[in-house]
XYZ file of C-alpha atoms in Angstrom:
710
model
C -44.577 17.369 -19.056
C -47.176 19.529 -17.093
C -47.236 21.195 -13.829
C -49.654 18.602 -12.494
C -47.225 15.890 -12.457
C -44.544 18.071 -10.689
C -43.958 17.957 -7.094
C -43.549 21.392 -5.148
C -41.083 21.316 -2.328
C -38.441 23.566 -0.372
C -34.862 23.291 0.189
C -33.625 24.594 4.053
C -30.899 27.509 3.051
C -30.891 28.681 7.256
C -29.245 25.558 8.143
C -26.472 26.082 5.190
C -26.028 29.476 6.590
C -25.188 28.436 10.033
C -22.800 25.867 9.138
C -21.424 28.606 6.567
C -21.037 31.171 9.507
C -19.536 28.638 11.853
C -16.768 27.884 8.941
C -15.989 31.087 8.985
C -15.654 32.193 12.429
C -13.793 28.829 13.774
C -11.908 29.085 11.017
C -10.348 32.401 11.953
C -10.194 31.115 15.509
C -8.113 28.066 14.250
C -5.665 30.265 12.222
C -5.173 32.628 15.038
C -4.093 29.496 17.213
C -1.749 28.382 14.501
C -0.314 31.798 14.447
C 0.595 31.870 18.021
C 1.814 28.338 17.726
C 4.135 29.287 15.249
C 5.391 32.115 16.842
C 6.410 30.160 19.989
C 8.585 27.967 17.656
C 10.813 30.928 17.574
C 9.692 33.365 20.459
C 8.895 30.755 23.625
C 7.814 33.919 25.985
C 4.827 33.668 23.509
C 3.766 30.587 25.229
C 2.558 33.186 28.048
C 3.941 31.716 31.191
C 1.323 29.337 32.051
C 0.364 25.157 31.305
C -2.660 26.589 29.146
C -0.950 28.170 26.240
C 2.016 26.298 25.983
C 2.681 24.934 22.613
C 2.236 21.202 23.451
C -1.330 22.023 24.320
C -2.398 24.646 21.953
C -1.124 22.579 18.790
C -3.533 19.947 18.897
C -5.867 22.942 19.756
C -4.709 24.230 16.469
C -5.321 21.507 14.342
C -8.454 19.972 15.872
C -9.801 23.794 14.922
C -8.897 23.982 11.694
C -9.832 20.181 10.800
C -12.808 19.767 12.603
C -14.554 23.132 13.321
C -13.239 24.946 10.082
C -13.211 22.333 7.502
C -15.793 20.006 9.266
C -18.318 22.823 9.218
C -17.722 23.874 5.487
C -18.018 19.955 4.539
C -21.230 20.305 6.088
C -22.618 23.623 4.923
C -21.638 22.502 1.215
C -23.332 19.080 1.523
C -26.291 20.649 3.153
C -26.365 22.934 0.190
C -25.753 20.510 -2.878
C -27.263 17.224 -1.488
C -31.008 18.121 -1.611
C -30.770 20.146 -4.895
C -28.925 17.162 -6.659
C -31.553 14.796 -5.244
C -34.449 16.978 -5.598
C -35.665 16.808 -2.318
C -35.093 18.626 1.113
C -32.805 16.729 3.934
C -34.805 14.051 5.393
C -35.331 15.362 8.974
C -34.714 19.044 10.025
C -34.504 18.098 13.445
C -31.578 15.902 12.780
C -29.788 18.575 10.762
C -30.122 21.083 14.055
C -28.941 18.267 16.459
C -26.061 17.672 13.949
C -25.170 21.310 13.996
C -25.219 22.277 17.561
C -24.048 18.815 18.684
C -20.909 19.583 16.176
C -20.310 23.389 17.704
C -20.799 22.017 21.288
C -17.797 19.178 20.180
C -15.819 22.079 18.906
C -16.314 24.019 22.110
C -15.612 21.164 24.520
C -12.211 20.539 22.325
C -11.259 24.276 23.145
C -11.759 24.009 26.754
C -10.322 20.359 27.375
C -6.989 20.345 25.046
C -5.543 23.404 26.967
C -6.483 21.813 30.232
C -4.203 18.933 29.417
C -7.111 16.488 28.867
C -5.929 14.569 25.640
C -5.287 10.772 24.708
C -2.449 12.441 22.685
C -3.456 10.280 19.506
C -2.741 12.880 16.113
C -6.217 14.199 15.241
C -8.187 11.992 17.909
C -7.014 13.935 20.955
C -10.233 14.111 22.404
C -11.082 12.085 25.716
C -13.759 9.347 25.527
C -16.862 11.409 26.332
C -16.186 13.265 23.573
C -15.569 10.300 21.075
C -18.983 9.249 21.933
C -20.316 12.662 21.411
C -18.755 12.416 18.100
C -20.127 9.176 16.836
C -23.487 9.945 18.089
C -23.551 13.636 15.866
C -21.812 11.432 13.007
C -24.564 8.941 13.129
C -27.117 11.590 13.023
C -25.624 13.293 10.233
C -25.130 9.905 8.192
C -28.845 8.861 8.894
C -29.964 12.197 7.622
C -27.937 11.730 4.383
C -29.209 8.025 3.943
C -32.930 9.137 4.466
C -32.611 12.025 1.858
C -31.451 9.340 -0.390
C -34.236 7.200 0.284
C -36.866 10.000 -0.750
C -35.111 11.349 -3.423
C -36.946 12.252 -6.695
C -33.766 12.180 -8.839
C -33.026 8.571 -9.919
C -29.178 8.291 -10.189
C -26.978 9.345 -7.716
C -24.377 12.056 -9.194
C -20.469 11.737 -8.537
C -20.594 14.215 -5.239
C -22.919 12.041 -3.549
C -20.720 9.000 -4.181
C -18.007 10.733 -1.871
C -19.984 11.967 0.527
C -21.237 8.290 1.040
C -17.907 6.804 1.186
C -17.063 9.670 3.479
C -19.361 8.955 6.134
C -19.217 5.361 6.421
C -15.246 5.325 6.622
C -14.965 8.493 8.971
C -17.418 6.360 11.026
C -15.248 3.227 10.874
C -12.133 5.031 11.738
C -13.505 7.089 14.302
C -15.002 3.829 16.360
C -11.883 1.527 16.178
C -9.028 3.988 16.507
C -10.865 5.450 19.879
C -11.360 1.870 21.407
C -10.216 2.702 25.047
C -10.968 1.865 28.543
C -12.014 4.770 31.212
C -10.387 5.638 34.069
C -12.378 8.253 35.216
C -14.615 10.721 33.086
C -11.600 12.683 31.636
C -9.048 10.094 31.520
C -8.737 6.697 29.735
C -6.077 4.383 28.223
C -6.078 2.689 24.572
C -7.105 -0.591 24.154
C -4.097 -0.905 21.845
C -0.270 -0.820 22.816
C 3.151 0.233 21.387
C 3.316 -1.206 17.954
C -0.561 -2.039 17.403
C -1.443 1.434 18.474
C 0.780 2.982 16.097
C -0.625 1.158 13.385
C -4.301 1.842 14.643
C -3.346 5.251 14.720
C -1.889 5.748 11.344
C -4.251 3.646 9.891
C -6.875 6.248 11.406
C -4.426 9.365 10.962
C -3.559 8.868 7.291
C -7.248 8.044 6.174
C -8.790 10.720 8.525
C -6.947 13.016 5.975
C -8.298 10.806 3.006
C -11.873 10.606 4.026
C -12.325 13.976 5.996
C -9.929 16.315 4.329
C -10.099 14.786 0.761
C -13.082 12.746 -0.549
C -15.823 15.148 1.054
C -13.597 18.079 -0.852
C -13.904 16.025 -4.010
C -17.550 16.069 -3.705
C -17.579 19.330 -3.209
C -15.428 19.939 -6.143
C -17.624 17.828 -8.351
C -20.893 19.803 -7.639
C -19.244 23.494 -7.033
C -16.659 23.709 -9.489
C -19.300 22.665 -12.837
C -21.529 25.317 -11.109
C -18.974 28.048 -11.140
C -17.686 27.404 -14.359
C -20.946 26.596 -15.798
C -19.370 23.619 -17.545
C -20.433 19.654 -17.055
C -17.469 17.663 -15.379
C -15.162 16.387 -17.717
C -15.463 12.548 -17.591
C -18.108 10.543 -15.970
C -15.820 7.187 -16.633
C -12.791 8.658 -15.296
C -15.154 9.925 -11.951
C -15.884 6.151 -11.854
C -12.299 4.632 -11.968
C -10.969 7.761 -9.768
C -13.875 7.055 -7.051
C -13.444 3.337 -6.573
C -9.765 3.108 -6.964
C -8.948 6.062 -4.216
C -11.424 4.670 -1.713
C -9.801 1.335 -1.868
C -6.202 2.010 -2.203
C -6.190 4.977 0.251
C -7.185 2.393 3.273
C -3.785 0.729 2.907
C -1.391 3.584 2.663
C -1.131 4.588 6.757
C 2.152 2.290 7.427
C 3.798 4.987 5.168
C 4.052 7.448 8.391
C 5.738 4.702 10.096
C 8.914 4.045 7.760
C 12.042 2.551 9.679
C 10.336 2.436 12.686
C 9.385 -0.555 15.293
C 6.608 -1.233 12.570
C 6.874 -5.020 11.096
C 8.746 -4.624 7.584
C 5.822 -6.304 6.016
C 3.478 -3.738 7.133
C 6.066 -0.792 5.897
C 6.218 -2.292 2.525
C 2.480 -2.889 1.844
C 1.891 0.770 2.924
C 4.603 2.008 0.496
C 3.409 0.215 -2.339
C -0.427 1.290 -2.285
C 0.901 4.951 -1.081
C 2.598 4.881 -4.907
C -0.568 3.618 -6.460
C -2.345 6.435 -5.051
C -1.169 8.831 -7.567
C -3.261 7.496 -10.549
C -6.452 8.003 -8.775
C -5.739 10.960 -6.888
C -4.382 12.825 -9.817
C -7.506 11.382 -12.100
C -9.501 13.823 -9.569
C -7.067 16.790 -10.556
C -7.460 16.261 -13.975
C -11.075 15.715 -14.183
C -11.451 18.893 -11.963
C -9.005 21.081 -13.864
C -10.223 19.643 -17.511
C -13.992 20.948 -16.504
C -12.444 24.215 -16.812
C -12.164 23.737 -20.513
C -13.548 26.491 -22.539
C -13.896 28.723 -19.121
C -10.430 29.678 -18.607
C -11.091 33.174 -19.601
C -13.281 33.238 -16.605
C -10.539 32.626 -14.497
C -8.796 36.264 -15.054
C -11.731 37.850 -13.606
C -13.936 35.128 -11.331
C -12.289 35.084 -7.945
C -14.491 31.866 -7.209
C -12.720 30.015 -10.066
C -9.193 31.413 -8.967
C -9.583 29.745 -5.627
C -10.768 26.486 -7.040
C -8.082 26.204 -9.870
C -5.519 26.906 -7.172
C -7.314 24.597 -4.802
C -7.518 21.661 -7.344
C -3.542 22.331 -8.030
C -2.595 22.095 -4.716
C -4.608 18.860 -4.147
C -2.820 17.526 -7.379
C 0.684 18.748 -5.505
C 0.012 17.646 -2.064
C -1.228 14.052 -3.799
C 1.910 13.673 -5.979
C 4.408 14.841 -2.697
C 2.779 12.283 -0.588
C 3.522 9.039 -2.686
C 6.868 10.443 -3.159
C 7.241 10.773 0.938
C 6.385 6.941 1.182
C 9.460 5.967 -0.621
C 11.904 5.024 1.894
C 14.888 6.933 0.533
C 12.697 10.288 0.315
C 11.149 9.420 3.803
C 14.351 9.236 5.528
C 15.196 12.815 4.609
C 11.868 14.225 5.388
C 10.039 12.318 8.351
C 10.644 14.122 11.859
C 11.344 17.369 9.813
C 9.534 20.262 8.723
C 8.861 18.845 5.229
C 5.992 16.808 6.824
C 4.750 20.154 8.199
C 4.892 21.822 4.432
C 3.079 18.703 3.015
C 0.321 18.736 5.076
C -0.069 22.866 4.783
C -0.198 22.738 1.260
C -2.960 20.391 1.186
C -4.671 22.067 4.495
C -4.230 25.979 3.168
C -4.181 25.361 -0.491
C -6.777 22.451 -1.082
C -9.165 22.449 1.860
C -8.724 26.407 2.690
C -8.908 27.932 -1.095
C -11.874 25.375 -2.026
C -13.471 26.447 1.208
C -13.004 30.046 0.385
C -14.188 29.383 -3.384
C -17.416 27.717 -2.173
C -18.235 30.268 0.096
C -17.845 33.085 -2.013
C -20.023 31.184 -4.797
C -22.660 30.158 -2.076
C -22.989 32.915 0.389
C -24.445 35.546 -2.473
C -26.806 33.161 -3.449
C -28.481 32.442 0.166
C -28.869 36.451 0.131
C -29.934 36.862 -3.450
C -27.708 39.161 -4.191
C -23.974 39.735 -5.767
C -20.792 39.721 -3.551
C -20.097 42.838 -2.021
C -16.528 43.182 -3.388
C -14.990 41.523 -6.217
C -11.969 43.409 -5.608
C -11.746 42.366 -2.082
C -12.080 38.966 -2.642
C -9.305 38.998 -5.543
C -7.461 40.807 -2.722
C -7.976 37.716 -0.383
C -6.873 35.391 -2.879
C -3.576 36.983 -3.421
C -2.631 37.791 0.061
C -3.754 33.718 0.690
C -1.867 32.686 -2.139
C 1.541 34.757 -0.965
C 0.434 33.580 2.787
C 0.907 29.725 1.319
C 4.269 30.268 -0.436
C 5.609 32.482 2.865
C 4.463 29.070 4.740
C 5.524 26.593 2.729
C 8.821 27.127 1.026
C 10.570 28.492 4.338
C 9.608 25.022 5.692
C 11.324 22.751 2.920
C 14.438 24.917 3.191
C 14.491 24.268 7.329
C 13.949 20.578 6.659
C 16.827 20.010 4.208
C 19.159 22.223 6.116
C 18.142 20.429 9.265
C 18.821 16.818 7.475
C 21.933 17.666 5.994
C 23.427 18.986 9.493
C 22.040 15.819 11.202
C 23.694 13.558 8.747
C 26.930 15.115 8.584
C 29.952 13.468 10.050
C 33.595 14.909 10.240
C 36.654 13.547 9.124
C 37.333 11.822 12.543
C 34.118 9.932 11.795
C 32.075 11.433 14.408
C 28.828 13.336 14.018
C 29.671 17.175 13.013
C 26.519 18.442 14.736
C 26.148 15.854 17.646
C 23.842 18.282 19.843
C 20.140 18.435 17.944
C 19.789 22.060 19.085
C 22.526 23.226 16.768
C 20.404 22.283 14.115
C 17.287 23.807 15.251
C 19.025 27.284 15.907
C 20.033 27.421 12.323
C 16.523 27.045 11.007
C 14.974 29.824 13.458
C 14.634 32.480 10.804
C 12.607 29.828 8.622
C 10.280 29.620 11.638
C 9.916 33.395 11.308
C 9.232 33.367 7.571
C 6.489 30.509 8.478
C 4.931 32.525 10.965
C 4.205 35.534 8.863
C 3.030 33.353 6.082
C 0.580 32.453 8.628
C -0.355 35.663 9.350
C -0.948 36.487 5.969
C -3.724 33.537 5.372
C -5.282 34.885 8.136
C -5.475 38.379 7.218
C -7.112 36.917 4.098
C -9.823 35.352 6.229
C -10.571 38.293 8.019
C -11.087 40.410 4.722
C -13.318 37.156 3.645
C -15.283 37.986 7.003
C -16.103 41.541 6.171
C -16.861 40.962 2.311
C -19.487 38.120 3.630
C -20.758 40.522 6.288
C -21.324 43.164 3.726
C -22.901 41.000 1.261
C -25.299 39.606 3.851
C -25.927 43.246 4.739
C -26.915 44.357 1.232
C -29.178 41.069 0.353
C -31.983 39.488 1.720
C -31.712 36.211 2.993
C -33.726 33.402 1.678
C -34.542 30.840 4.130
C -36.495 28.314 2.363
C -36.107 27.894 -1.415
C -38.693 26.566 -3.414
C -38.170 24.172 -6.143
C -40.079 21.322 -8.454
C -39.619 17.900 -9.721
C -41.663 14.779 -10.689
C -41.758 11.851 -8.437
C -39.607 9.144 -8.606
C -41.407 6.196 -10.588
C -40.830 2.796 -8.690
C -40.622 0.218 -11.545
C -37.390 1.554 -13.564
C -35.183 -1.549 -15.341
C -34.048 -0.596 -18.703
C -32.289 -3.182 -20.732
C -28.460 -2.696 -21.529
C -28.325 -0.112 -18.813
C -24.459 0.685 -18.154
C -23.490 -1.370 -15.018
C -22.258 1.682 -12.911
C -25.377 3.342 -13.640
C -27.511 0.519 -12.413
C -25.357 1.042 -9.058
C -26.275 4.753 -8.827
C -29.887 4.157 -8.731
C -29.422 1.566 -5.676
C -27.941 3.779 -2.708
C -27.893 1.177 0.005
C -26.094 -1.523 -2.272
C -23.451 1.324 -3.291
C -23.035 2.187 0.284
C -22.432 -1.355 1.279
C -19.810 -1.853 -1.935
C -18.180 1.267 -0.636
C -17.807 0.032 2.982
C -16.357 -3.293 1.349
C -14.090 -1.479 -0.502
C -12.177 0.655 2.126
C -12.648 -2.150 4.917
C -10.319 -4.630 2.878
C -6.844 -2.776 3.419
C -7.683 -1.851 7.452
C -8.421 -6.085 8.022
C -5.219 -7.527 6.284
C -2.738 -4.700 8.236
C -4.040 -4.713 11.448
C -5.471 -7.964 12.121
C -2.164 -9.956 11.583
C -0.499 -7.392 13.325
C -2.488 -7.772 16.563
C -3.067 -11.517 16.563
C 0.322 -12.736 14.887
C 2.640 -12.732 18.289
C 5.960 -12.532 16.259
C 5.118 -9.042 14.602
C 6.179 -7.842 18.078
C 8.785 -10.019 19.632
C 8.893 -9.714 23.357
C 11.829 -8.641 25.758
C 11.806 -10.161 29.201
C 13.160 -7.212 30.712
C 10.872 -4.792 29.752
C 8.659 -4.313 32.647
C 5.569 -2.420 33.194
C 5.826 1.155 34.643
C 6.319 1.960 38.078
C 3.203 3.910 39.596
C 5.404 7.056 39.878
C 6.654 6.583 36.258
C 2.915 6.130 34.962
C 2.038 9.635 36.566
C 4.928 11.178 35.057
C 4.076 9.573 31.690
C 0.303 10.855 31.635
C 1.856 14.219 32.770
C 4.186 14.091 29.702
C 0.882 13.495 27.482
C -1.121 16.145 29.024
C 1.588 18.365 28.186
C 1.668 17.728 24.668
C 5.404 16.588 24.844
C 4.970 14.584 22.034
C 4.395 16.841 19.775
C 8.022 18.523 19.882
C 10.042 15.080 20.810
C 9.793 11.645 19.268
C 10.277 8.312 21.090
C 11.387 6.351 18.257
C 15.434 5.835 17.244
C 15.506 4.943 13.858
C 18.128 2.256 12.685
C 20.548 5.197 11.045
C 24.117 5.660 11.829
C 23.376 9.134 12.464
C 20.328 8.436 15.022
C 22.149 5.696 17.302
C 25.511 7.720 17.386
C 23.179 10.646 18.518
C 20.733 9.004 20.557
C 21.827 5.316 21.569
C 20.631 1.874 20.497
C 17.749 2.016 17.745
C 14.294 1.354 19.270
C 12.907 -2.636 19.435
C 9.183 -3.395 18.890
C 9.226 -5.175 21.941
C 9.995 -1.944 24.308
C 6.623 -0.464 23.734
C 4.456 -3.631 24.808
C 3.143 -1.457 27.657
C 2.787 1.871 26.232
C -0.944 3.229 26.027
C -1.006 5.238 23.695
C 2.380 4.833 21.951
C 4.326 8.250 21.741
C 6.815 7.708 18.898
C 5.895 11.372 17.597
C 5.960 12.808 13.971
C 8.025 15.929 14.388
C 11.372 16.637 15.829
C 11.792 20.075 17.398
C 13.516 18.852 20.349
C 15.709 15.898 20.256
C 14.196 12.175 20.383
C 14.007 10.910 23.974
C 13.862 7.568 23.785
C 16.917 6.933 25.503
C 17.326 10.009 27.572
C 16.921 7.678 30.836
C 20.027 8.049 33.270
C 21.588 9.759 30.673
C 21.635 13.142 33.001
C 21.344 13.428 36.797
C 18.071 14.192 38.246
C 18.980 17.650 39.011
C 19.502 18.561 35.206
C 15.839 17.648 34.228
C 14.979 19.805 37.187
C 16.636 22.854 35.892
C 15.688 21.938 32.394
C 12.078 22.051 33.107
C 12.433 25.627 35.032
C 14.611 27.228 32.503
C 15.555 25.051 29.462
C 17.981 27.415 28.268
C 19.921 27.495 31.566
C 20.681 23.619 30.564
C 20.582 24.142 26.347
C 21.039 27.453 25.629
C 19.209 28.501 22.815
C 16.185 26.377 23.522
C 13.195 27.152 21.779
C 11.522 24.822 24.679
C 8.940 26.902 27.086
C 9.597 26.895 30.626
C 7.590 24.960 33.108
C 8.157 26.416 36.637
C 4.908 25.602 37.856
C 5.537 21.835 37.877
C 7.647 22.269 40.744
C 4.957 23.459 42.978
C 1.912 21.826 41.320
C 1.053 18.930 43.808
C -0.105 15.951 41.511
C -3.561 14.288 42.463
C -2.733 10.996 42.521
C -6.241 9.673 43.983
C -6.786 8.233 40.506
C -3.495 6.010 40.763
C -5.498 2.744 42.106
C -7.995 2.796 39.381
C -5.208 3.499 36.812
C -3.492 0.257 37.823
C -6.757 -1.760 37.638
C -7.924 -0.278 34.145
C -4.046 -1.286 32.808
C -4.563 -4.874 34.456
C -7.954 -5.169 32.508
C -6.103 -4.393 29.296
C -3.604 -7.236 29.978
C -0.395 -5.124 31.620
C 1.121 -8.081 34.405
C 0.749 -6.073 37.320
C 0.566 -8.326 40.478
C -2.820 -8.964 41.732
C -3.583 -6.415 44.361
C -1.156 -4.064 43.353
C -3.806 -1.447 43.057
C -3.636 -1.342 46.869
C 0.311 -0.961 47.026
C 0.517 1.847 44.369
C 0.512 4.638 46.371
C 2.983 3.427 48.840
C 5.202 2.301 45.900
C 4.540 5.953 44.169
C 5.848 7.490 47.771
C 8.918 5.328 48.114
C 10.381 6.212 44.344
C 9.125 9.883 44.832
C 11.343 10.135 48.189
C 14.435 8.355 46.293
C 14.034 11.488 43.893
C 13.799 13.976 46.475
C 16.845 12.652 48.045
C 18.431 13.050 44.659
C 17.700 16.388 44.510
C 18.315 17.489 47.725
C 22.084 16.462 47.292
C 21.995 18.344 44.187
C 21.004 21.944 46.249
C 17.112 21.422 45.183
C 14.504 21.109 47.666
C 11.026 20.081 46.217
C 8.084 18.653 47.867
C 7.955 14.565 46.993
C 4.181 15.217 45.617
C 4.813 17.786 43.213
C 4.897 17.165 39.236
C 8.335 17.544 38.280
C 9.080 14.614 40.584
C 6.824 12.287 38.579
C 8.142 13.746 35.272
C 11.561 13.070 36.222
C 10.679 9.395 37.226
C 9.266 9.112 33.543
C 11.908 10.461 31.852
C 15.022 8.959 33.869
C 13.047 5.157 32.698
C 13.142 6.010 28.718
C 14.847 3.086 27.227
C 16.720 1.780 29.987
C 14.907 -1.791 29.862
C 17.496 -3.102 27.625
C 21.218 -3.060 27.727
C 22.978 -1.301 25.271
C 25.917 -2.090 23.378
C 28.937 -0.503 24.392
C 32.750 -0.045 22.846
C 33.492 -2.938 25.241
C 30.302 -4.834 25.022
C 29.188 -4.431 21.417
C-alpha cells in the first residue's frame, strides 16, 4: 500500500496529560483524607473539634475522592490515550473533551465543598445532592457522545476488546446514575429520594454494587486489555475467552446487588437471586484475570526488572482475589460473619488499592514517559513505590481481617447462663483498636508510595519534552464490507451502535427483574398500621443525622440472629421503613445498631452522649458534638419538606405544612422540659433537641416482645 492511500491525523496528548495530572493530584488528596479518617477511628481528637472534619463527614469525601477523582480521572486518561490509537482517529470533538475534563474537576471540587458542609443524600457512592447529580449526568453524556462520535469516524473496522468494556461502562453508569438519583428537590441543596425503605435499599445497592462493577471494574478491564499487552509486548492470550468473559460479566453483574442486603428486611426471593448470580460471577471475573495473566506468557522474565509489569501483575492478581472473595461473601453463612464488620472494609480495599490503584500506577508509569518522549526518571524509585505500596496493602488488609473475626466471635459469644458474654457492643470495638492503628499505618505507607510517584512523574516530565500532538496515518475505512463466513462476533464488532444496543439489553435485564416487582408488588413490603410518618421535629433530627454522616458508623437494621435480638431488640421489619427517605440501614458498625434505641435511654443521656461520648460510654471512639447544643436549627424550609414528602406519598394531613412549625415547637418544648428536669438547660431551637427527638423515635412504632408478652 503506498502513501497516497493513507490519511494523516494527530492524536491529542494534551488532554491525556491533564487527566493524568488530575489523577495523581486527586489521588494523593483522597488518600490523605483516608489516612485522616483511619486515624480518627482510634484517636477521636483527630476529628479536630469542628463539624466539618468529623469522621461522618470526611468518610464520604474520601470515598468520592478516590473513586471519582482518582480512579475516574485515571479511566479518562487511559481512554483518551488508548481509544484514538485503537480506532486510528483523533477523538471526535476536542471541545467536548475539554468540557468533560473541566466539568469533571468542578464536580469533584463541588463534592469537596458540599460533603464537609453536610450537604448529602447519604447514599453510598451517590452522596452528592441533586444539582451535582444533574451536572454529573451532563458531563457523562458529553464523554459518551465523544466516544460514540469517535467510533463512527474510526479508520479501524473492528472494535478491539478494550472498546467493548469502555462502551458497556458508559451505558451502564448512565443508567445506574439516573435511576438511583431520582429525587424530589426541597431546596437547592436538599432533596428526598423517590424511593423509600426497602425499595430505596434495593435500588441503592443495585447502583452501589454495579458502580463498583462498571466504574471500578469494567473500564479498568478495558485499560488492562490495552496497556498490559503493550507493556508486555505480547498479544492478548485468548480472543474467544475475552468474548465469553465480557458478555457473561456485564449480564451477571447487574443481578448481584442484593447480596449487600442479606438477612435484612429485603424480600427473600431478591436475596436468593442476588446470591445465585453473585456466585456465578466467579467464572467471568476469573476469565478476565486468567486472560490478563496468561497474556504475560513468555514475558515473565520482564516482570523482575520492569516496575510497570510489577504493578500490573499485582493489580490483576488483586482483581482475582477480590472477585473470588466477593462471591464467597454473598453466601449467607459467610455473609453472617462478615457483614457490618471490617471484613467488608478489607475486601473493598484489596480491590481499591490493589486492582484500581496499582493498575493506575502501572498505566501512568507506562504512559507518562511516552507523553514526554523520554524514559522514566528513576526505575529504582518506581520499584520502591511498588514495594512500599504492596506493604501498605498488606498492613491495611490483614489487620482488618483479624479485627472482623475477633469482633464476630465476641459478638456471637454466650456465657454458661445463656446470656451474651459481651452485651455492650463497645467491648468488642475496644479490643480491635490496635488493628485500626495498623490499618492507618498501611494507608500511610500507600500514601507515601503515591508521593514518591509524584516526584518521579515530575522529574520525568522535567527531563523530557512534551509532545502535544502525535502524528499517525491509516487508510480510510472502506464502506462496503460483508465478507462471507465471518465469525458472528467479528460482525458485531464492526457495528458499534448495534453492539451498544445489545450491551444495554444485557445490563438492563437484571435490574428490571429485581427492582420492578419490589416496587409494584405490595406484598414485598407488608404494611404495619402502627408505623406513622415522622413528626416535624423528628424529620429535622433525621436530616441532621444524615448531614453528620451517622450512618457511616451506625446501622439501623437488626438481623434475625439471636445475638442481635438479645443485644438490640426485636429484629427489623420491612414495614417499619416505609417513610424512610433515604433508607439508613448502613453497611458498617463502628458503633452499635440504633434501630431500637428509642426510649432506651432518657433525653439527658443522649444530650451528654453527644457532648462527650466517653462520659456515657467509656472508651468510645465517637467524636464529641458539643456545637449541637448551641447551633440553632434553621427550620424555615420545614413546610417545604412536608409538601415534598406529601408529593412522594407520605400521608401527612392536608394543610399540615402550615401546622408544621407549631408541631415542631410543641414537641421541642417537651424535650427541653425533660432535659431541664435532669439539670440541663438548652434552647428549644438547637440542633441537639431535634436529634434527640429522632433518636427517641427509632424502633418505637411496633410493640416489642417481652417475657410476659412474647
